[in-house]
Amino acid sequence: MAKFKINGGKPLAGSVRLGGAKNASFKLLIAACLQKTNNPVRLLNFSHIQDVEVTREIIESLGGETKAAGERTIFVNAKNLDKWQIPTKFGQKSRASSMFIPILLHRFGQAFVPFPGGDKIGSRPLDRHFQGLQAMGAKINQTEYGIELQADQLVGTEYNFEKNSHTGTETLIMAAVLAKGVTILNNAAQEPEVDDLIVFLNKMGAKITRTDTRQIQIEGVERLGPCIHKIMPDRNEAVSYACAALVTKGDVIVENAKPELLGAFLEHLERVKAGYEVGDYGIRFFYRQPLIATDMTTQIHPGFMTDWQPLWTVLMTQAQGVSTIHETIFPDRFQHVAGLVKFGADIEFVQPKVADPDQTYNFNLDESNKVEHQHCIKITGPNKFQPTSIDVYDLRSGATFALAALATTGESWLNKVELIDRGYEYFDQRLRSLGADIVRVE
Ligand code: EPU
């Protein structure tokens, strides 16, 4: 078990460069397996993160080849893919396995994927993915161990997502690119990682068009070929370093951060009077004056992203006044609250008034996700933190507690920090380069 020892209370300063987005990288590795020539796909700008490594292991377990070369390039050659079952051990390691379904169905007409693991942010059903795959002709059987699917030939269809699904949209795009005929996805996700996948697949020879704001049309093609693609920068990493700068009253440039990917975050920074400046170098985030409290609701893109919410919570503990945070995407994404209270945060759960719960919440409202469950917090700041020792339980809670520790004068300990490695490249080294006193102890 690895730990971080953090001696906080020091303003961060300097610059960091973002790596490739976690939530684009591993999906593009998977999508690269849709082509079967002997020429590899070349993907650039990879981050050295666990989710990428696990996806490479899965591809190799299926008979494909991946090779890292140079600083940030991965070659993928799926010509010799010869297995249609993903070993169950990969289920808990990553949420990637279900996204292999289209690849395995196109190649073998059948697939077995274990139930996906990943973050502990509430139940994460795949019903929207499955309904879409069924509409394209797949037969699905859920067993004790995972999901079995069968489809001799996927066929284009018109499918309406009842509610937004980011990876659901990506899974159906991958299913549709080699399906027979045209597929239209209505109420399709607009998250920027979806567009990175679309650009990549079109380079491989797919015919995918955004025909309306939330509509995607895919004309099935016979085959795809290799291409070279540079993965988009990670917008969650950008927000993490931005919040780290602001919470420590520092001044940090996030090189290659793209303002168009961070619109709702920048808008909220203006509301709370945090400093930021966009330049040809990226975005500079700096402390300007005491932050002021505000209300924030997580939303699908282009709204305020749910992944930024735990990091935003830390920022609001340092703002003057009462802030609220209303989580509408995941049913259970406030586990970081108990940890922050341990640091000294003044946070309580409140019941928001919601006129139309089914419209407001992106998760399915059923017995396990009742609207009366707690989806909103109230923070009364600013809070003075005291050092503490705390267990990380997932990727974003890890970054969140690291930020809290960086804002705290004295020595804090974060345990089980391997979970941060799933999505942050050299997190401690980068924070150290910005002046943080952080040491990794294995
Ligand atoms: N949902 C269903 N049924 C479905 C699909 C989704 O009930 O078939 C629910 C989910 O449980 C959730 C909500 O609908 O409550 C939204 O789910 P969505 O499918 O949009 O999210 P996702 O694809 O599972 C991706 C990212 C998340 C990110 C969200 C929102 C990846 C691998 N994951 O999840 O990132 O928070 O979109 O943008 O792309 C992370 O990086 O740690 C992470 C959790």
Coordinates of C-alpha atoms and ligand atoms in Angstrom, one line a residue:
M1 CA 0.0 0.0 0.0
A2 CA 1.5 3.4 -1.0
K3 CA 0.9 6.6 1.0
F4 CA 1.4 10.3 0.5
K5 CA 2.9 12.3 3.3
I6 CA 1.9 15.9 2.6
N7 CA 3.1 18.9 4.5
G8 CA 0.6 21.5 3.4
G9 CA 0.1 25.3 3.7
K10 CA 2.5 26.3 0.9
P11 CA 1.2 28.2 -2.2
L12 CA 1.8 26.2 -5.4
A13 CA 3.5 28.0 -8.3
G14 CA 4.9 27.1 -11.7
S15 CA 3.5 25.2 -14.7
V16 CA 2.2 21.7 -15.5
R17 CA 1.5 20.1 -18.9
L18 CA -1.5 17.9 -19.3
G19 CA -1.3 14.4 -20.6
G20 CA -3.9 12.6 -22.8
A21 CA -7.4 12.4 -21.3
K22 CA -8.0 9.2 -19.3
N23 CA -11.5 9.0 -20.6
A24 CA -10.4 9.2 -24.2
S25 CA -7.1 7.2 -24.1
F26 CA -8.4 3.8 -23.1
K27 CA -11.4 4.0 -25.3
L28 CA -9.3 4.9 -28.4
L29 CA -7.1 1.9 -27.6
I30 CA -10.2 -0.2 -27.7
A31 CA -11.6 1.5 -30.9
A32 CA -8.2 0.9 -32.5
C33 CA -9.1 -2.9 -32.4
L34 CA -11.9 -2.3 -34.9
Q35 CA -9.4 -2.5 -37.7
K36 CA -7.7 -5.8 -38.7
T37 CA -5.0 -4.9 -41.1
N38 CA -1.4 -5.7 -40.2
N39 CA -0.6 -2.0 -40.0
P40 CA -0.9 -0.6 -36.5
V41 CA -2.9 2.3 -35.3
R42 CA -0.6 5.0 -33.8
L43 CA -2.0 6.9 -30.8
L44 CA 0.0 9.9 -29.5
N45 CA -0.1 11.8 -26.2
F46 CA -0.7 8.9 -23.8
S47 CA -0.7 9.4 -20.1
H48 CA 1.1 6.8 -18.0
I49 CA -1.9 5.8 -16.0
Q50 CA -3.3 2.5 -14.7
D51 CA -6.5 2.6 -16.8
V52 CA -4.4 2.6 -20.0
E53 CA -2.2 -0.2 -18.8
V54 CA -5.2 -2.4 -17.9
T55 CA -6.8 -1.8 -21.3
R56 CA -3.5 -2.8 -23.0
E57 CA -3.5 -6.0 -20.9
I58 CA -7.0 -6.8 -22.0
I59 CA -6.1 -6.3 -25.7
E60 CA -3.1 -8.5 -25.2
S61 CA -5.2 -11.2 -23.4
L62 CA -7.4 -11.3 -26.5
G63 CA -4.5 -11.9 -28.8
G64 CA -3.8 -8.3 -29.9
E65 CA -0.5 -6.4 -29.7
T66 CA 0.2 -3.1 -28.1
K67 CA 3.6 -1.4 -28.0
A68 CA 4.6 1.8 -26.2
A69 CA 7.3 3.7 -28.1
G70 CA 8.9 7.0 -27.6
E71 CA 7.6 9.3 -24.9
R72 CA 3.9 9.0 -25.3
T73 CA 3.0 6.8 -28.3
I74 CA 1.2 3.5 -28.4
F75 CA 1.0 1.2 -31.4
V76 CA -2.1 -1.1 -31.5
N77 CA -2.2 -4.1 -33.8
A78 CA -5.4 -6.1 -33.5
K79 CA -4.9 -8.3 -36.6
N80 CA -4.5 -11.5 -34.5
L81 CA -7.3 -10.9 -32.0
D82 CA -8.5 -14.5 -31.5
K83 CA -10.5 -14.6 -28.3
W84 CA -14.0 -13.3 -27.6
Q85 CA -14.0 -13.6 -23.9
I86 CA -12.5 -11.1 -21.5
P87 CA -11.1 -12.8 -18.4
T88 CA -13.2 -12.0 -15.3
K89 CA -10.2 -10.7 -13.4
F90 CA -10.3 -7.5 -15.6
G91 CA -13.8 -6.7 -14.5
Q92 CA -13.0 -5.2 -11.2
K93 CA -9.8 -3.6 -12.4
S94 CA -11.4 -1.2 -14.8
R95 CA -14.7 -0.1 -16.4
A96 CA -13.2 -0.7 -19.9
S97 CA -14.4 -4.2 -20.4
S98 CA -18.0 -3.5 -21.5
M99 CA -16.6 -1.1 -24.2
F100 CA -15.0 -4.1 -25.9
I101 CA -18.5 -5.5 -26.7
P102 CA -18.7 -3.9 -30.2
I103 CA -15.2 -5.1 -31.1
L104 CA -15.8 -8.7 -30.1
L105 CA -19.3 -8.8 -31.7
H106 CA -18.0 -7.5 -35.1
R107 CA -15.1 -9.9 -35.0
F108 CA -16.6 -13.1 -33.6
G109 CA -20.3 -12.6 -33.5
Q110 CA -20.2 -13.3 -29.8
A111 CA -18.7 -11.7 -26.7
F112 CA -18.3 -12.3 -23.0
V113 CA -17.4 -9.4 -20.8
P114 CA -17.2 -9.4 -17.0
F115 CA -19.3 -6.8 -15.0
P116 CA -17.3 -3.6 -15.0
G117 CA -15.7 -2.3 -11.9
G118 CA -14.2 1.2 -11.4
D119 CA -15.1 4.0 -9.1
K120 CA -17.3 3.6 -6.0
I121 CA -19.8 6.2 -7.0
G122 CA -23.0 4.3 -6.7
S123 CA -24.5 1.6 -8.9
R124 CA -23.7 2.2 -12.5
P125 CA -26.1 0.2 -14.6
L126 CA -25.6 -0.4 -18.4
D127 CA -29.2 -0.6 -19.4
R128 CA -29.0 2.2 -21.9
H129 CA -26.0 0.5 -23.6
F130 CA -27.8 -2.8 -23.7
Q131 CA -31.1 -1.4 -25.1
G132 CA -29.1 0.2 -27.9
L133 CA -27.2 -3.0 -28.7
Q134 CA -30.4 -5.0 -28.7
A135 CA -32.0 -2.5 -31.1
M136 CA -29.0 -3.3 -33.4
G137 CA -29.7 -7.0 -33.2
A138 CA -27.6 -8.2 -30.3
K139 CA -28.9 -10.9 -27.9
I140 CA -27.9 -10.4 -24.3
N141 CA -27.7 -12.7 -21.4
Q142 CA -26.5 -11.6 -18.0
T143 CA -25.0 -14.4 -16.0
E144 CA -23.6 -14.6 -12.5
Y145 CA -20.1 -13.7 -13.8
G146 CA -20.8 -11.2 -16.6
I147 CA -22.5 -10.5 -19.8
E148 CA -22.8 -12.8 -22.8
L149 CA -23.8 -11.4 -26.1
Q150 CA -24.4 -12.7 -29.6
A151 CA -25.0 -11.0 -32.9
D152 CA -24.1 -12.5 -36.3
Q153 CA -24.4 -9.1 -37.9
L154 CA -25.2 -5.8 -36.1
V155 CA -27.7 -3.8 -38.1
G156 CA -28.2 0.0 -38.2
T157 CA -31.1 1.4 -36.2
E158 CA -32.6 4.6 -34.8
Y159 CA -32.1 4.6 -31.0
N160 CA -33.1 7.3 -28.5
F161 CA -31.2 7.5 -25.3
E162 CA -33.8 8.0 -22.6
K163 CA -31.2 9.9 -20.6
N164 CA -27.6 11.0 -21.4
S165 CA -25.0 8.3 -21.4
H166 CA -21.4 9.2 -22.1
T167 CA -19.9 5.7 -22.5
G168 CA -23.3 4.4 -23.8
T169 CA -23.0 6.8 -26.7
E170 CA -19.4 5.7 -27.4
T171 CA -20.3 2.0 -27.2
L172 CA -23.1 2.4 -29.7
I173 CA -20.9 4.5 -32.0
M174 CA -18.4 1.7 -32.1
A175 CA -21.2 -0.8 -32.7
A176 CA -22.6 1.3 -35.5
V177 CA -19.4 2.0 -37.5
L178 CA -19.2 -1.5 -38.9
A179 CA -22.9 -2.3 -38.7
K180 CA -25.0 -2.9 -41.8
G181 CA -26.8 0.3 -42.8
V182 CA -27.3 3.6 -41.0
T183 CA -27.7 4.2 -37.3
I184 CA -29.1 7.4 -35.8
L185 CA -28.5 8.1 -32.1
N186 CA -30.9 10.6 -30.6
N187 CA -30.2 12.4 -27.3
A188 CA -26.6 11.3 -27.8
A189 CA -23.9 12.5 -25.4
Q190 CA -21.9 15.7 -26.2
E191 CA -19.0 15.1 -23.9
P192 CA -15.7 16.2 -25.7
E193 CA -14.3 12.7 -25.3
V194 CA -17.1 11.4 -27.5
D195 CA -15.9 13.8 -30.2
D196 CA -12.3 12.7 -29.9
L197 CA -13.6 9.2 -30.5
I198 CA -15.6 10.4 -33.5
V199 CA -12.6 12.2 -35.0
F200 CA -10.4 9.2 -34.5
L201 CA -12.9 6.7 -36.0
N202 CA -13.5 9.0 -39.0
K203 CA -9.7 9.0 -39.6
M204 CA -9.9 5.2 -39.6
G205 CA -12.5 5.4 -42.4
A206 CA -15.8 5.6 -40.4
K207 CA -18.7 7.8 -41.6
I208 CA -19.9 9.6 -38.4
T209 CA -21.6 13.0 -38.5
R210 CA -23.1 15.1 -35.7
T211 CA -26.3 15.9 -37.5
D212 CA -27.8 18.0 -34.7
T213 CA -26.9 19.1 -31.2
R214 CA -27.6 15.8 -29.6
Q215 CA -27.9 13.6 -32.7
I216 CA -25.3 11.5 -34.3
Q217 CA -25.6 9.6 -37.6
I218 CA -23.3 6.7 -38.5
E219 CA -23.2 5.1 -41.9
G220 CA -21.8 1.6 -41.5
V221 CA -18.7 0.8 -43.6
E222 CA -17.2 -2.5 -44.6
R223 CA -13.9 -2.1 -42.9
L224 CA -11.7 0.4 -41.1
G225 CA -7.9 1.0 -41.5
P226 CA -5.0 2.4 -39.4
C227 CA -4.4 6.0 -38.7
I228 CA -2.4 8.4 -36.5
H229 CA -4.2 10.4 -33.8
K230 CA -3.2 12.6 -30.9
I231 CA -5.4 12.2 -27.8
M232 CA -7.1 15.3 -26.4
P233 CA -5.7 16.7 -23.1
D234 CA -7.3 15.6 -19.8
R235 CA -9.9 18.2 -18.6
N236 CA -10.2 16.6 -15.2
E237 CA -6.5 16.8 -14.7
A238 CA -6.7 20.5 -15.7
V239 CA -9.4 21.2 -13.1
S240 CA -7.4 19.3 -10.4
Y241 CA -4.3 21.5 -10.9
A242 CA -6.4 24.6 -11.1
C243 CA -8.1 23.9 -7.8
A244 CA -4.8 22.9 -6.3
A245 CA -3.4 26.4 -7.2
L246 CA -6.5 28.2 -5.9
V247 CA -6.9 26.3 -2.7
T248 CA -3.2 26.9 -1.7
K249 CA -3.5 30.6 -2.8
G250 CA -0.9 29.9 -5.5
D251 CA -0.3 30.7 -9.1
V252 CA -0.1 27.9 -11.6
I253 CA -0.2 27.7 -15.4
V254 CA -1.8 24.6 -16.9
E255 CA -0.1 24.4 -20.3
N256 CA -2.2 23.0 -23.1
A257 CA -5.5 23.4 -21.1
K258 CA -8.2 24.2 -23.5
P259 CA -10.8 26.9 -22.4
E260 CA -13.4 25.4 -24.7
L261 CA -13.3 22.1 -22.7
L262 CA -13.6 23.9 -19.4
G263 CA -16.3 26.5 -20.0
A264 CA -18.6 25.8 -17.1
F265 CA -15.6 25.6 -14.7
L266 CA -14.2 28.9 -15.8
E267 CA -17.7 30.5 -15.5
H268 CA -17.9 29.3 -11.9
L269 CA -14.4 30.6 -11.1
E270 CA -15.7 34.0 -12.2
R271 CA -18.6 33.7 -9.9
V272 CA -16.4 32.9 -6.8
K273 CA -13.9 35.6 -7.8
A274 CA -11.0 33.2 -8.4
G275 CA -8.3 34.4 -10.8
Y276 CA -7.7 32.9 -14.2
E277 CA -6.3 34.1 -17.5
V278 CA -6.3 32.4 -20.9
G279 CA -3.2 32.8 -23.1
D280 CA -1.5 31.1 -26.0
Y281 CA 0.4 29.1 -23.3
G282 CA -2.7 27.6 -21.8
I283 CA -4.6 28.8 -18.7
R284 CA -3.1 30.5 -15.6
F285 CA -5.0 30.0 -12.4
F286 CA -4.2 32.2 -9.5
Y287 CA -5.4 33.4 -6.1
R288 CA -6.7 37.0 -6.3
Q289 CA -8.9 37.6 -3.3
P290 CA -10.9 35.6 -0.7
L291 CA -13.3 33.3 -2.6
I292 CA -17.0 33.9 -2.3
A293 CA -19.6 31.2 -1.8
T294 CA -21.8 30.1 -4.7
D295 CA -24.3 27.4 -5.6
M296 CA -23.4 24.8 -8.2
T297 CA -25.3 21.9 -9.9
T298 CA -23.5 19.2 -11.8
Q299 CA -24.8 18.7 -15.3
I300 CA -24.1 16.9 -18.5
H301 CA -21.8 18.6 -21.0
P302 CA -21.6 21.6 -21.5
G303 CA -22.6 22.0 -17.8
F304 CA -20.4 21.7 -14.7
M305 CA -18.9 18.2 -14.9
T306 CA -19.6 15.7 -12.1
D307 CA -15.9 14.7 -11.9
W308 CA -15.0 18.2 -10.9
Q309 CA -17.5 18.2 -8.1
P310 CA -15.4 16.7 -5.3
L311 CA -12.5 19.1 -6.2
W312 CA -14.9 22.0 -6.2
T313 CA -16.1 21.0 -2.7
V314 CA -12.6 21.6 -1.3
L315 CA -12.5 25.0 -3.0
M316 CA -15.9 26.0 -1.5
T317 CA -14.7 25.0 2.0
Q318 CA -12.3 28.0 1.7
A319 CA -14.9 30.4 0.3
Q320 CA -16.7 32.9 2.5
G321 CA -20.4 32.2 3.1
V322 CA -22.8 29.3 2.3
S323 CA -22.3 27.3 -0.9
T324 CA -24.4 24.4 -2.1
I325 CA -23.5 21.6 -4.4
H326 CA -26.2 19.6 -6.1
E327 CA -25.1 16.3 -7.8
T328 CA -27.4 15.3 -10.5
I329 CA -25.4 12.8 -12.6
F330 CA -24.4 10.0 -10.2
P331 CA -26.7 8.9 -7.3
D332 CA -23.9 8.5 -4.8
R333 CA -21.0 10.9 -5.3
F334 CA -20.5 12.5 -1.9
Q335 CA -18.3 10.0 -0.2
H336 CA -15.5 12.6 -0.1
V337 CA -17.7 14.6 2.4
A338 CA -16.8 12.4 5.4
G339 CA -13.1 12.8 4.6
L340 CA -13.3 16.5 4.2
V341 CA -15.2 16.8 7.5
K342 CA -12.3 14.9 9.1
F343 CA -10.1 17.7 7.9
G344 CA -12.4 20.3 9.5
A345 CA -14.9 21.1 6.7
D346 CA -18.4 22.4 7.8
I347 CA -20.6 20.4 5.4
E348 CA -24.1 19.1 5.9
F349 CA -26.5 17.3 3.6
V350 CA -29.6 19.2 2.6
Q351 CA -32.7 18.3 0.6
P352 CA -33.0 20.4 -2.6
K353 CA -36.4 21.3 -4.0
V354 CA -36.7 19.6 -7.4
A355 CA -39.6 20.3 -9.6
D356 CA -39.2 17.4 -12.0
P357 CA -36.8 14.8 -10.5
D358 CA -36.8 12.6 -13.6
Q359 CA -35.7 15.5 -15.8
T360 CA -33.2 16.8 -13.3
Y361 CA -31.4 13.5 -12.4
N362 CA -29.3 11.7 -15.0
F363 CA -29.4 8.4 -13.1
N364 CA -32.4 6.1 -13.1
L365 CA -34.9 6.9 -10.4
D366 CA -35.7 3.5 -8.9
E367 CA -35.7 1.9 -5.5
S368 CA -32.0 2.1 -5.0
N369 CA -31.7 5.7 -6.2
K370 CA -34.7 7.4 -4.7
V371 CA -35.0 11.1 -5.0
E372 CA -35.2 11.4 -1.2
H373 CA -31.7 10.1 -1.1
Q374 CA -29.1 12.7 -0.4
H375 CA -28.0 14.5 -3.6
C376 CA -27.1 18.0 -2.2
I377 CA -24.6 19.4 0.3
K378 CA -24.3 22.8 2.0
I379 CA -20.9 24.1 2.9
T380 CA -20.4 27.0 5.4
G381 CA -17.0 28.5 4.9
P382 CA -14.3 29.4 5.2
N383 CA -13.1 26.4 7.2
K384 CA -9.7 26.0 8.9
F385 CA -8.3 22.6 8.3
Q386 CA -6.3 20.4 10.6
P387 CA -3.8 17.7 9.5
T388 CA -5.2 14.2 9.4
S389 CA -4.6 10.7 8.1
I390 CA -7.1 9.4 5.7
D391 CA -7.8 6.4 3.3
V392 CA -8.4 7.2 -0.4
Y393 CA -11.3 5.1 -1.8
D394 CA -11.3 6.1 -5.4
L395 CA -9.5 8.2 -8.0
R396 CA -11.2 11.6 -7.5
S397 CA -11.4 11.3 -3.7
G398 CA -7.7 10.8 -3.8
A399 CA -7.1 14.0 -5.7
T400 CA -9.7 15.8 -3.4
F401 CA -8.0 14.7 -0.2
A402 CA -4.6 15.7 -1.6
L403 CA -5.9 19.2 -2.3
A404 CA -7.3 19.4 1.3
A405 CA -4.0 18.3 2.7
L406 CA -2.1 20.8 0.5
A407 CA -4.4 23.5 2.0
T408 CA -3.7 22.4 5.5
T409 CA -0.7 23.6 7.5
G410 CA 1.0 20.5 9.1
E411 CA 1.6 16.9 8.1
S412 CA -1.3 14.9 6.6
W413 CA -1.2 11.3 5.4
L414 CA -3.2 9.8 2.5
N415 CA -3.3 6.0 2.4
K416 CA -4.0 3.7 -0.6
V417 CA -2.9 6.3 -3.1
E418 CA -2.5 3.6 -5.9
L419 CA -6.1 4.4 -6.6
I420 CA -4.9 7.9 -7.8
D421 CA -2.6 6.2 -10.3
R422 CA -5.7 5.0 -12.2
G423 CA -6.1 8.4 -13.7
Y424 CA -3.3 10.8 -12.7
E425 CA 0.1 10.6 -14.2
Y426 CA 3.0 11.2 -11.7
F427 CA 0.6 13.2 -9.5
D428 CA 3.0 13.6 -6.5
Q429 CA 6.0 14.4 -8.8
R430 CA 4.0 17.1 -10.6
L431 CA 2.7 18.6 -7.3
R432 CA 6.3 18.5 -6.0
S433 CA 7.5 20.4 -9.1
L434 CA 5.0 23.1 -8.2
G435 CA 6.5 23.5 -4.8
A436 CA 4.3 21.1 -2.8
D437 CA 5.9 19.2 0.1
I438 CA 4.6 15.7 -0.9
V439 CA 6.4 12.4 -0.6
R440 CA 5.3 9.0 -1.8
V441 CA 6.0 6.2 0.7
E442 CA 5.7 2.7 -0.7
Ligands
EPU1 N1 -26.6 5.3 -16.3 C1 -27.6 4.3 -16.2 N2 -27.7 3.4 -17.2 C2 -26.9 3.4 -18.3 C3 -25.9 4.4 -18.4 C4 -25.8 5.3 -17.4 O1 -28.4 4.3 -15.3 O2 -27.0 2.5 -19.1 C5 -26.5 6.3 -15.2 C6 -25.2 6.2 -14.5 O3 -25.2 5.3 -13.5 C7 -25.0 7.6 -14.1 C8 -25.6 8.4 -15.2 O4 -26.5 7.6 -15.8 O5 -25.7 7.8 -12.9 C9 -24.6 9.0 -16.2 O6 -23.8 7.9 -16.7 P1 -22.9 8.0 -18.0 O7 -23.2 6.8 -18.8 O8 -23.1 9.3 -18.7 O9 -21.5 8.0 -17.4 P2 -20.3 7.0 -17.7 O10 -20.2 6.8 -19.1 O11 -20.5 5.7 -16.9 C10 -18.4 8.7 -17.9 C11 -17.0 8.8 -17.4 C12 -17.2 9.3 -16.0 C13 -17.9 10.7 -16.0 C14 -19.2 10.5 -16.7 C15 -19.9 11.8 -16.9 C16 -15.7 7.2 -18.5 C17 -15.0 5.9 -18.5 N3 -16.3 7.6 -17.4 O12 -19.1 7.7 -17.1 O13 -15.8 9.5 -15.4 O14 -18.1 11.1 -14.7 O15 -19.1 9.9 -17.9 O16 -19.3 12.6 -17.8 O17 -15.7 7.9 -19.5 C18 -14.0 9.1 -14.0 O18 -13.3 9.5 -14.9 O19 -13.6 8.7 -12.9 C19 -15.5 9.0 -14.2 C20 -16.3 8.5 -13.3

